[in-house]
Every structure is written in C-alpha cells, then in structure tokens.
Tab-separated table of C-alpha atoms and ligand atoms in Angstrom:
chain	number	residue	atom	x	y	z
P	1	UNK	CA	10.218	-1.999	13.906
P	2	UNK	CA	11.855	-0.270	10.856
P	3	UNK	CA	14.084	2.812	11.638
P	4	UNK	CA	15.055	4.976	9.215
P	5	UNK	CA	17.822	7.402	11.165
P	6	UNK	CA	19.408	10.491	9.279
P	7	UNK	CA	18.606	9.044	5.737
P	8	UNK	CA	20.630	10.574	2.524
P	9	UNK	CA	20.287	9.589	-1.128
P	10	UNK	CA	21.684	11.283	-4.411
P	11	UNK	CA	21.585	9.908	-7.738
P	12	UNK	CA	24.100	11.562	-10.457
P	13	UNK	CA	24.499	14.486	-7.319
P	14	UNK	CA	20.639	15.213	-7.318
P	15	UNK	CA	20.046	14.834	-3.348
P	16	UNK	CA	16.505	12.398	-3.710
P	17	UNK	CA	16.347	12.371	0.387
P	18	UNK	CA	17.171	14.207	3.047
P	19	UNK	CA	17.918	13.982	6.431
P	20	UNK	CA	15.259	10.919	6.534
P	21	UNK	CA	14.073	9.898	9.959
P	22	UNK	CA	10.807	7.807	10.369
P	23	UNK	CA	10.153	4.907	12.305
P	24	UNK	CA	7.388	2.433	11.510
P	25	UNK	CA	5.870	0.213	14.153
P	26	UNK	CA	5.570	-3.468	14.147
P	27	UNK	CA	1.818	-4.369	12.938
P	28	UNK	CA	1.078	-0.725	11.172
P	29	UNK	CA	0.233	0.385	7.846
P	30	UNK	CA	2.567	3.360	6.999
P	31	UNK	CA	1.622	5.036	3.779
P	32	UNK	CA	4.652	6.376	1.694
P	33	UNK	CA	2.677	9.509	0.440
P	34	UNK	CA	3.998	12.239	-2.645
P	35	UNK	CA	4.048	13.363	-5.878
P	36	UNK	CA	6.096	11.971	-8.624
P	37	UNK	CA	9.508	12.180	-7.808
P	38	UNK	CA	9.858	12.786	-4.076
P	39	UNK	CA	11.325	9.770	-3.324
P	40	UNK	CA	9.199	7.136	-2.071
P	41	UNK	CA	10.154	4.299	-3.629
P	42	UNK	CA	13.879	4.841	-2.919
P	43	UNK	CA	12.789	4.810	0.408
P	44	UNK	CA	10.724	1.900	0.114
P	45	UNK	CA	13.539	-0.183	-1.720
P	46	UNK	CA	16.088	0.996	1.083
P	47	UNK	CA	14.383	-1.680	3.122
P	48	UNK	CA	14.491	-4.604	1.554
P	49	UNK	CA	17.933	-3.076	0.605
P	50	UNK	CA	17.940	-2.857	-3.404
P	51	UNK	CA	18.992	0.893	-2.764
P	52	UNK	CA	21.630	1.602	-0.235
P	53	UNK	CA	21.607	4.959	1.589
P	54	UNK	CA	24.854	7.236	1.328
P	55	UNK	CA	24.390	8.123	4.958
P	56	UNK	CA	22.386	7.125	8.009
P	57	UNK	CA	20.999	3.672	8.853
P	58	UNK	CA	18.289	1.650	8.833
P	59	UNK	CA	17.276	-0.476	11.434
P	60	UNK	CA	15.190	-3.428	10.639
P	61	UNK	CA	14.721	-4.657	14.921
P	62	UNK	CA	17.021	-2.900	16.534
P	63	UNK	CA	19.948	-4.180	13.984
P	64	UNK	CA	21.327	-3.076	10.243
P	65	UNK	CA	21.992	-4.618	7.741
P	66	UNK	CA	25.601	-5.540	8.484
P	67	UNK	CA	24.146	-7.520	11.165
P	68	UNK	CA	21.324	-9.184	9.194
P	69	UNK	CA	21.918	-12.193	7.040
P	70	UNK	CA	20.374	-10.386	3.403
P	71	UNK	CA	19.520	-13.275	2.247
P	72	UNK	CA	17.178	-14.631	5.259
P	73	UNK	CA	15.987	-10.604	5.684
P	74	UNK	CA	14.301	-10.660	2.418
P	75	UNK	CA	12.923	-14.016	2.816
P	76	UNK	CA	11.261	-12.200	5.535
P	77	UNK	CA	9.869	-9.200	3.816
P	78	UNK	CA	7.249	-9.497	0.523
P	79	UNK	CA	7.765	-7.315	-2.049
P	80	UNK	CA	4.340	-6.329	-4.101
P	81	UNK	CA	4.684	-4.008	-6.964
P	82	UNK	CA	2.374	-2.546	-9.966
P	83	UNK	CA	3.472	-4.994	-12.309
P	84	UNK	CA	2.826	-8.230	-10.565
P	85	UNK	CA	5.590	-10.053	-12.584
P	86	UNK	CA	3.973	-13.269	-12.239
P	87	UNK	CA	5.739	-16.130	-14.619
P	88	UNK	CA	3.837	-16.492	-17.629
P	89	UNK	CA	4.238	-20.411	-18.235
P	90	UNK	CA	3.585	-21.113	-15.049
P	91	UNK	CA	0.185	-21.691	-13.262
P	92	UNK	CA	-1.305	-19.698	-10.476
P	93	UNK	CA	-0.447	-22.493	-7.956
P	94	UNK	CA	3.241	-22.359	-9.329
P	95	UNK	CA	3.435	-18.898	-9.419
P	96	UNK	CA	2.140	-18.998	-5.889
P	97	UNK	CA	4.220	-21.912	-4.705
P	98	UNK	CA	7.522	-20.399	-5.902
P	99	UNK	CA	8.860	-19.207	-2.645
P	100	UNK	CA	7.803	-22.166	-0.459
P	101	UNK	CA	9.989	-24.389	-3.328
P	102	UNK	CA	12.858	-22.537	-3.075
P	103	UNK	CA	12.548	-23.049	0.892
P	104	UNK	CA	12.154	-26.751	0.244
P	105	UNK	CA	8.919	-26.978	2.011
P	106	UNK	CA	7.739	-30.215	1.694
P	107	UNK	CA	5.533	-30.762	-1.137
P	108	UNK	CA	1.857	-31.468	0.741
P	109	UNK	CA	2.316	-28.592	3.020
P	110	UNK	CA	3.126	-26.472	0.223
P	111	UNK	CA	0.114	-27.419	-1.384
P	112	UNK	CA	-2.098	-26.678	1.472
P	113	UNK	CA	-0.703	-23.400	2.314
P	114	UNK	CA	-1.140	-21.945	-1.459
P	115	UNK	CA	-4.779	-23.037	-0.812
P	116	UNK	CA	-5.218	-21.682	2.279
P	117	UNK	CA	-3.922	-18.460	0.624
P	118	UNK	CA	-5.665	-18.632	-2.598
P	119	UNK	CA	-8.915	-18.576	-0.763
P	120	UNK	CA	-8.210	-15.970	1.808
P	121	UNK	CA	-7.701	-13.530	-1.141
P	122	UNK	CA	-10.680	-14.733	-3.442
P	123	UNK	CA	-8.949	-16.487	-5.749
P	124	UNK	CA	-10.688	-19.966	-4.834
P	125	UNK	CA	-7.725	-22.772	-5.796
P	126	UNK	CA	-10.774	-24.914	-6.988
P	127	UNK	CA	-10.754	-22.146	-9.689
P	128	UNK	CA	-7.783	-20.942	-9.955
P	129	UNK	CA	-4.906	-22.831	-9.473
P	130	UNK	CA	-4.651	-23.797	-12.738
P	131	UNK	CA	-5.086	-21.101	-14.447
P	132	UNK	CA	-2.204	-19.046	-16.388
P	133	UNK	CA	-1.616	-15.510	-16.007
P	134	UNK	CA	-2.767	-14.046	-19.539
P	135	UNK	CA	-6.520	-15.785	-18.219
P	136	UNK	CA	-6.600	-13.207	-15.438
P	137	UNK	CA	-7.684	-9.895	-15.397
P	138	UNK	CA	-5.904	-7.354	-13.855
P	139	UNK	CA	-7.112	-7.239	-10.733
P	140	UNK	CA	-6.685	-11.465	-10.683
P	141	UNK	CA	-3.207	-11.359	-11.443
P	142	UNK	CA	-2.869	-8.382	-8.461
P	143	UNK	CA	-4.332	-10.848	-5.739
P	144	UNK	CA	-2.177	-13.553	-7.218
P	145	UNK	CA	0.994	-11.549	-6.481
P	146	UNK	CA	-0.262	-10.583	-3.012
P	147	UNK	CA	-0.838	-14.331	-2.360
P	148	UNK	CA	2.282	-15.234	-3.694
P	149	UNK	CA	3.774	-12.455	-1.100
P	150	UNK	CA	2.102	-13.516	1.572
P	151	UNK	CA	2.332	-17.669	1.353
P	152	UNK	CA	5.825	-16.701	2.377
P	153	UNK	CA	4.712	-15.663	5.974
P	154	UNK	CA	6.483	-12.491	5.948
P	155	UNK	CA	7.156	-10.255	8.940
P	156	UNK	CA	6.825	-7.187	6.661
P	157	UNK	CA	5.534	-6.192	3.340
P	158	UNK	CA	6.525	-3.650	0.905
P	159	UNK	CA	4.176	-2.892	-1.296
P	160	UNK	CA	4.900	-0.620	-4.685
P	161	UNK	CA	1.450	1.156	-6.224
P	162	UNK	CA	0.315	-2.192	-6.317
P	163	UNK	CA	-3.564	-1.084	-7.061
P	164	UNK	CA	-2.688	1.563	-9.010
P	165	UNK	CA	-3.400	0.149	-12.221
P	166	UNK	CA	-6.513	-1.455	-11.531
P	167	UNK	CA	-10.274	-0.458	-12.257
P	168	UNK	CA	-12.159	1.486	-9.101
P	169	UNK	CA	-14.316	-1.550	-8.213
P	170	UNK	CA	-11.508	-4.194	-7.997
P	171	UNK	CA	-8.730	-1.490	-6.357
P	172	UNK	CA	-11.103	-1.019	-3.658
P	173	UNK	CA	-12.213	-4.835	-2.931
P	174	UNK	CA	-8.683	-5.299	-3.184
P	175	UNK	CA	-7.625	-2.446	-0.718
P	176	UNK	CA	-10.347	-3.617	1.846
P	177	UNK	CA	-9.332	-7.546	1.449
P	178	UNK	CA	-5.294	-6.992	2.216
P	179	UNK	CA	-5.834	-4.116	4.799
P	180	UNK	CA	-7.969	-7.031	6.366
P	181	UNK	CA	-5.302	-9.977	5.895
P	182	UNK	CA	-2.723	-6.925	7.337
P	183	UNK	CA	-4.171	-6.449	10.158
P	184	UNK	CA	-5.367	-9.863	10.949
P	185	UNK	CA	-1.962	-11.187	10.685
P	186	UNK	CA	0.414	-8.026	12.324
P	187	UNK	CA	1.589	-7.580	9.704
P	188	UNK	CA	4.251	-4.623	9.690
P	189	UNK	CA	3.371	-3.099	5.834
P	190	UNK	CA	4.728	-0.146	4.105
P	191	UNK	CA	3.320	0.915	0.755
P	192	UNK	CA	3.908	3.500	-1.399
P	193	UNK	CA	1.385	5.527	-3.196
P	194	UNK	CA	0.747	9.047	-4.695
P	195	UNK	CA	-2.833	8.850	-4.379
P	196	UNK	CA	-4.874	10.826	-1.180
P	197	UNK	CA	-7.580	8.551	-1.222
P	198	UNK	CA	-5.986	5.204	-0.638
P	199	UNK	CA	-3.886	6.527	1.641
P	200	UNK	CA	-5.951	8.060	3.643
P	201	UNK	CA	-8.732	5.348	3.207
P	202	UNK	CA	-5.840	2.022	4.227
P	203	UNK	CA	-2.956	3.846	6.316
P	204	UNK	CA	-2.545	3.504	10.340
P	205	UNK	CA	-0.170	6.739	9.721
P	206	UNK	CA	0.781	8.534	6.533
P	207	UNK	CA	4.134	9.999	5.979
P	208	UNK	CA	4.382	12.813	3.285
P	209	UNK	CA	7.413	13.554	1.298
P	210	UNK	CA	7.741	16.512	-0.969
P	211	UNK	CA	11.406	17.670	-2.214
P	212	UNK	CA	12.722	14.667	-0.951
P	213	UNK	CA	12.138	15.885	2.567
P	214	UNK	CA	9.704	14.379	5.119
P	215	UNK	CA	7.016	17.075	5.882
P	216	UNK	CA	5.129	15.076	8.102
P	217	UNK	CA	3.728	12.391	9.793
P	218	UNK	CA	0.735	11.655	11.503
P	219	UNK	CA	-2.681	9.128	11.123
P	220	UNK	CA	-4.765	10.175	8.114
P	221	UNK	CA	-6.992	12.738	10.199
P	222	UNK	CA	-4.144	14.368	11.310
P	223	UNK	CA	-2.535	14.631	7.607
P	224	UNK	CA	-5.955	16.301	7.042
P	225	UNK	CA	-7.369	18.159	9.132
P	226	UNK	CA	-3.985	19.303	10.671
P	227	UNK	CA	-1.618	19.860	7.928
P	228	UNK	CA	1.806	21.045	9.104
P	229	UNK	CA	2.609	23.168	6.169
P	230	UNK	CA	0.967	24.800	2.840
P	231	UNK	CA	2.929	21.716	1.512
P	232	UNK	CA	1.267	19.442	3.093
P	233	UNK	CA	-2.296	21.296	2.886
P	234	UNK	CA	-1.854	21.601	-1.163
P	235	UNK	CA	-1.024	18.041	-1.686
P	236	UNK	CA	-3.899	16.608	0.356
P	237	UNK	CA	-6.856	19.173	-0.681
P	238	UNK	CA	-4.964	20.261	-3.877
P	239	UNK	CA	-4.569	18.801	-7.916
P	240	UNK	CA	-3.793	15.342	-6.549
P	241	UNK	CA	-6.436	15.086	-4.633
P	242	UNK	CA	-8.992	15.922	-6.913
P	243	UNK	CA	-7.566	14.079	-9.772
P	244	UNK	CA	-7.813	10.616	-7.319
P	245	UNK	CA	-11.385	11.558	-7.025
P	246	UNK	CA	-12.232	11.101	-10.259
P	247	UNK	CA	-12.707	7.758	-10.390
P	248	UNK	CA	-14.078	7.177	-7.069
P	249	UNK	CA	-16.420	5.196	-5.954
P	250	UNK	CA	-19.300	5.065	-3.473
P	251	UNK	CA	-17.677	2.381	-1.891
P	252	UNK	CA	-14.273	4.170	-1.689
P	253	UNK	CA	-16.315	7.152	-0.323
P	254	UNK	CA	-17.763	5.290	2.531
P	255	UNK	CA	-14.617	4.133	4.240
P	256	UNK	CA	-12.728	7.155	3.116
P	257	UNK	CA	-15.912	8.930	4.845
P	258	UNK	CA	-15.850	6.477	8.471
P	259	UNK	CA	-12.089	7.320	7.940
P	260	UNK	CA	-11.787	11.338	7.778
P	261	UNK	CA	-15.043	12.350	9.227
P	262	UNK	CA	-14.839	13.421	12.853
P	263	UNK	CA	-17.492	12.555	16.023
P	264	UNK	CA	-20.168	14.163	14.342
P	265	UNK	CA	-20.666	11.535	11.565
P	266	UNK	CA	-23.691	9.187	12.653
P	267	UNK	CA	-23.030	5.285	11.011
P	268	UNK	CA	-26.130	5.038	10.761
P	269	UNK	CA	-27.129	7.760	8.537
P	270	UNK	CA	-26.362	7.395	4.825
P	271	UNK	CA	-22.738	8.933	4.045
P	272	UNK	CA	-24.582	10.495	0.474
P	273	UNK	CA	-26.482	12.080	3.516
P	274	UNK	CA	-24.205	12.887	5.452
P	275	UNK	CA	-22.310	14.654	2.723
P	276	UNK	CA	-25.058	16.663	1.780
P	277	UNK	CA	-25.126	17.661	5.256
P	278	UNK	CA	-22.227	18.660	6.253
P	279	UNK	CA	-20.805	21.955	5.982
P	280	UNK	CA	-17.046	21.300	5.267
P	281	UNK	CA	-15.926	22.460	2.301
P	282	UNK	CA	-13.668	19.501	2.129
P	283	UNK	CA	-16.884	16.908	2.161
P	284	UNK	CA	-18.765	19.268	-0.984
P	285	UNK	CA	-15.955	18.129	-2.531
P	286	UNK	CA	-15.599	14.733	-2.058
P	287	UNK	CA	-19.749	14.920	-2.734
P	288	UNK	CA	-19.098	16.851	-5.682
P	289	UNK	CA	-16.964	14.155	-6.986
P	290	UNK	CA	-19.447	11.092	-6.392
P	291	UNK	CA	-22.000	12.945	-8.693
P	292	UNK	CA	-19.533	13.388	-11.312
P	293	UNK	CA	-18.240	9.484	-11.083
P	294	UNK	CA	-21.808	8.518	-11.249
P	295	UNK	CA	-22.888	10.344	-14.162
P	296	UNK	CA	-20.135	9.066	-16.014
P	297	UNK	CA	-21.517	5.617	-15.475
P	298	UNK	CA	-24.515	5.808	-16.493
F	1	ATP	N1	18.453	4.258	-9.957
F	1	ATP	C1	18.308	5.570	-10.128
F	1	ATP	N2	19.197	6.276	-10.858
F	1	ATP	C2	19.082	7.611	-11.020
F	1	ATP	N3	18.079	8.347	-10.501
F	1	ATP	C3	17.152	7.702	-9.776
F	1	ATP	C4	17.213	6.280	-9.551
F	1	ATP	N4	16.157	5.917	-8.783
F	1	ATP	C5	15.471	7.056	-8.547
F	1	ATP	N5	16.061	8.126	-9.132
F	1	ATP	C6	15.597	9.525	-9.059
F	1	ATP	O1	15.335	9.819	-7.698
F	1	ATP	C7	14.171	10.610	-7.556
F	1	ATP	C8	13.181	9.912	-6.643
F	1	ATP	O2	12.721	8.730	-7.292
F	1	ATP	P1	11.649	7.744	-6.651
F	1	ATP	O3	11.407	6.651	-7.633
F	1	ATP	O4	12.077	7.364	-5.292
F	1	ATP	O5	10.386	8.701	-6.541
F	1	ATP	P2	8.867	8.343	-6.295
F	1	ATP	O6	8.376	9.311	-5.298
F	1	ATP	O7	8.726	6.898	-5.968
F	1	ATP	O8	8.248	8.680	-7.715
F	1	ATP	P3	7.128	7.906	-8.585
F	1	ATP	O9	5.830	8.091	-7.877
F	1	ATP	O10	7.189	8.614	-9.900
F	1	ATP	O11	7.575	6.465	-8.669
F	1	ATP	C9	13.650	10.840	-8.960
F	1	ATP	O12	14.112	12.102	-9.394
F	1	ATP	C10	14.291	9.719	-9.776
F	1	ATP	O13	14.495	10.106	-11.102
C-alpha cells in the first residue's frame, strides 16, 4: 500500500499540494486525474522519491522512506514516462535488458526474461530485439519502455502520460495490453493523466486534483455520475472532456461505454446502439463525438 498522510509541497512559496491524503491499495490502478498544473506529477514523483514533501509522509508498506533502503525501493518501483528515453545506440533487447545487468542477473536468464517480456507486450523478440530505437514508431518505442519497466518485476509502477503522445489506435491497444499485464500480475500502478477518457476507461479508482487540493476520490462511475463538487462535475463533463473526445475511437468508446454505463446497458446490443438509445445527455455526447471522429477519417 502507498499512503500519502497530510501531504504539503511549495515551489518558490507557490503551495502545489495541500493537505494530501490518499491511500492506494496493493494491486489497483489509481488514476492521478487534473488539469495542467494541479500537481500530479509532484505527487507521482513523491513516490519513487525524486520530490520530497515539506510536510507529511508517505508510506510505501507501512514504512517511510527513512526506513527504506532508496536504492532497493526504486529497484522495486518502474518508472514509465511520455518520453520513453530509451538509449539510442542500443538495441531493443539492450534497452530492455538494462536493469536485469545492473542486477547482475545471469546472462541466459536475462535473455529469457526480455523475451518473455517482449512478447507479452507485442513486440515479438524474433522481430524486435534487434532493432534500434529511431526504427520504431511511437507507439513501438512506448511498449519498449513498458517492457523495459516491467522485466524488472516491480511491485509498483509509476507511470507519467505515458500514451499521451501516441496516435488513437495504438494509445488504446496499448491502454488495453498494460491494464491487462496490471492486473494479471497485482500490480500496484499509479499513473498520471489529464485526460477523462483514459482515466475513466483504465482506473480501479480515480483521484482528482484541482488547486493542488484533492477533490475526490472514488471508481470512475462514481467520479461521474456522482461528482462531489462543480469542480469535479466541470472537469469530467466540461472543456477537457470534450477536447479528449476528439480523437476517440470506437474502440475507446466501447470500453469507456462497458465502463460508465450503468445496469441498463445490454453487452449484447451494439454500444453505437446503445448510444443512440439512451437518453443521457452525457452518452449524446460521447455519440456526438464518434460521428465527428469518423467523418474526419474518411
Ligand atoms: N521543480 C519545480 N520547480 C518549481 N516549480 C515546480 C517544480 N515542479 C513543479 N512545479 C510547479 O508545481 C505545480 C504543479 O506541477 P506538476 O508538474 O505537479 O503538475 P501536473 O498536474 O503534473 O501538470 P502537467 O499536467 O502540466 O504536467 C506547477 O505550477 C509547476 O510549475
């Protein structure tokens, strides 16, 4: 578990956070969620402890960071960010096998385990391990950097915007392909984003900052459906919102749909039907949205 307990942050005597307290269960998905600015990723970096608080703790299983050995912590936790920083004269299996080196591991078990990892995220090593980074697209070079995270065997994993810069059909194979490896593996994750749709579409529970305050927390129906303030209700139906839906795509629509949609959605039924259906003002838009992305493409 990851405890953050009466959080504070400035930088140059701007308070970024206040009062923070969240925790985040072992083997969830919590979704940093906010604008520009509110302070998720000085949150997120507070745990792998590039950003020390000015006040409160953290608690990374029941002990801080005075009782953790840093060093073997952040062997523990992958990092993931937008830019994947993978080494440019080095091959995808070296880029992959750089942690496991450093640990020593011995050199055939390294080899299987970069594999083993290169094929659970679709990069087949047959294919790709020796390739270099400028031969991958974007969305390569993003499972690349999630392999090399997760070769590792981390407990936890941090994760920065990391599909945020990639094209709608490859951010959402790549969403659905680690929220699988997440959950197939426990893993505890916490990932920051500013955009509705993945986090609603990926999270176990979202937490919303605005103002450098938390404003709530609660699974992705809950963020929705039962926003705590006009804070809350603005960023999740507002600008944002409709701004992440304009690049959606069907696919992102149907598990954002078997996500949000309450009893009355049939799986059997087409979600374009479904949408059509339904009444909520919140679905027309989502709808709306779809027909937009898809005259664009063609
Ligand atoms: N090292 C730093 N020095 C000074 N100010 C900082 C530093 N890191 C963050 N800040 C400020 O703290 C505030 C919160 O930044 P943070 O990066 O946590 O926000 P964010 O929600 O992740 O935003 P974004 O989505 O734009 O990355 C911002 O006003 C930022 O300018």
């Amino acid at each position: 578990m990851i405890s953050f307990q009466n959080i504070e942050k400035s930088f140059n005597e701007q308070l970024v956070l206040k009062k923070i307290n969240l925790e985040i269960k072992d083997g969830e998905l919590m979704v940093l969620l906010g604008a520009s600015g509110s302070g998720k990723t000085t949150m997120l970096r507070m745990i792998n402890a590039l950003v020390k608080p000015d006040s409160g703790s953290i608690l990374i299983a029941n002990k801080n960071f005075e009782k953790h050995n840093l060093f073997d912590l952040r062997k523990k936790i992958g990092y993931v960010i937008q830019k994947v920083g993978l080494f440019p004269h080095y091959s995808v299996f070296d880029n992959v096998a750089i942690i496991l080196r450093l640990k020593n591991e011995k050199e055939e078990l390294l080899k299987q385990k970069v594999h083993n990892w290169l094929d659970k995220i679709g990069m087949p090593a047959s294919v790709y391990a020796n390739k270099f980074p400028a031969e991958l697209s974007g969305g390569e070079a993003q499972r690349i950097g999630l392999a090399r995270a997760l070769v590792a065997q981390p407990k936890m994993i941090l994760l920065d915007e990391p599909f945020s810069a990639l094209d709608p059909i490859s951010r959402v194979e790549i969403r659905n392909e680690f929220r699988k490896i997440q959950q197939e593996e426990s893993l505890t994750a916490v990932m920051v984003t500013h955009d509705v749709l993945e986090a609603v579409s990926m999270a176990d529970r979202i937490c919303l900052l605005a103002n450098g305050e938390i404003q709530q927390v609660g699974t992705p129906q809950e963020i929705l459906f039962n926003p705590k303030n006009e804070l809350v209700n603005n960023f999740v139906k507002g600008d944002q919102f409709q701004a992440s839906l304009a690049s959606v795509t069907l696919s992102e629509i149907q598990s954002f749909v078997q996500v949000v949609t309450l009893p009355d959605y049939d799986e059997n039924s087409s979600v374009l039907d479904f949408l059509q259906n339904s009444n909520s003002q919140f679905h027309s838009i989502v709808l709306e949205a779809f027909y937009k992305w898809k005259e664009e493409k063609s």
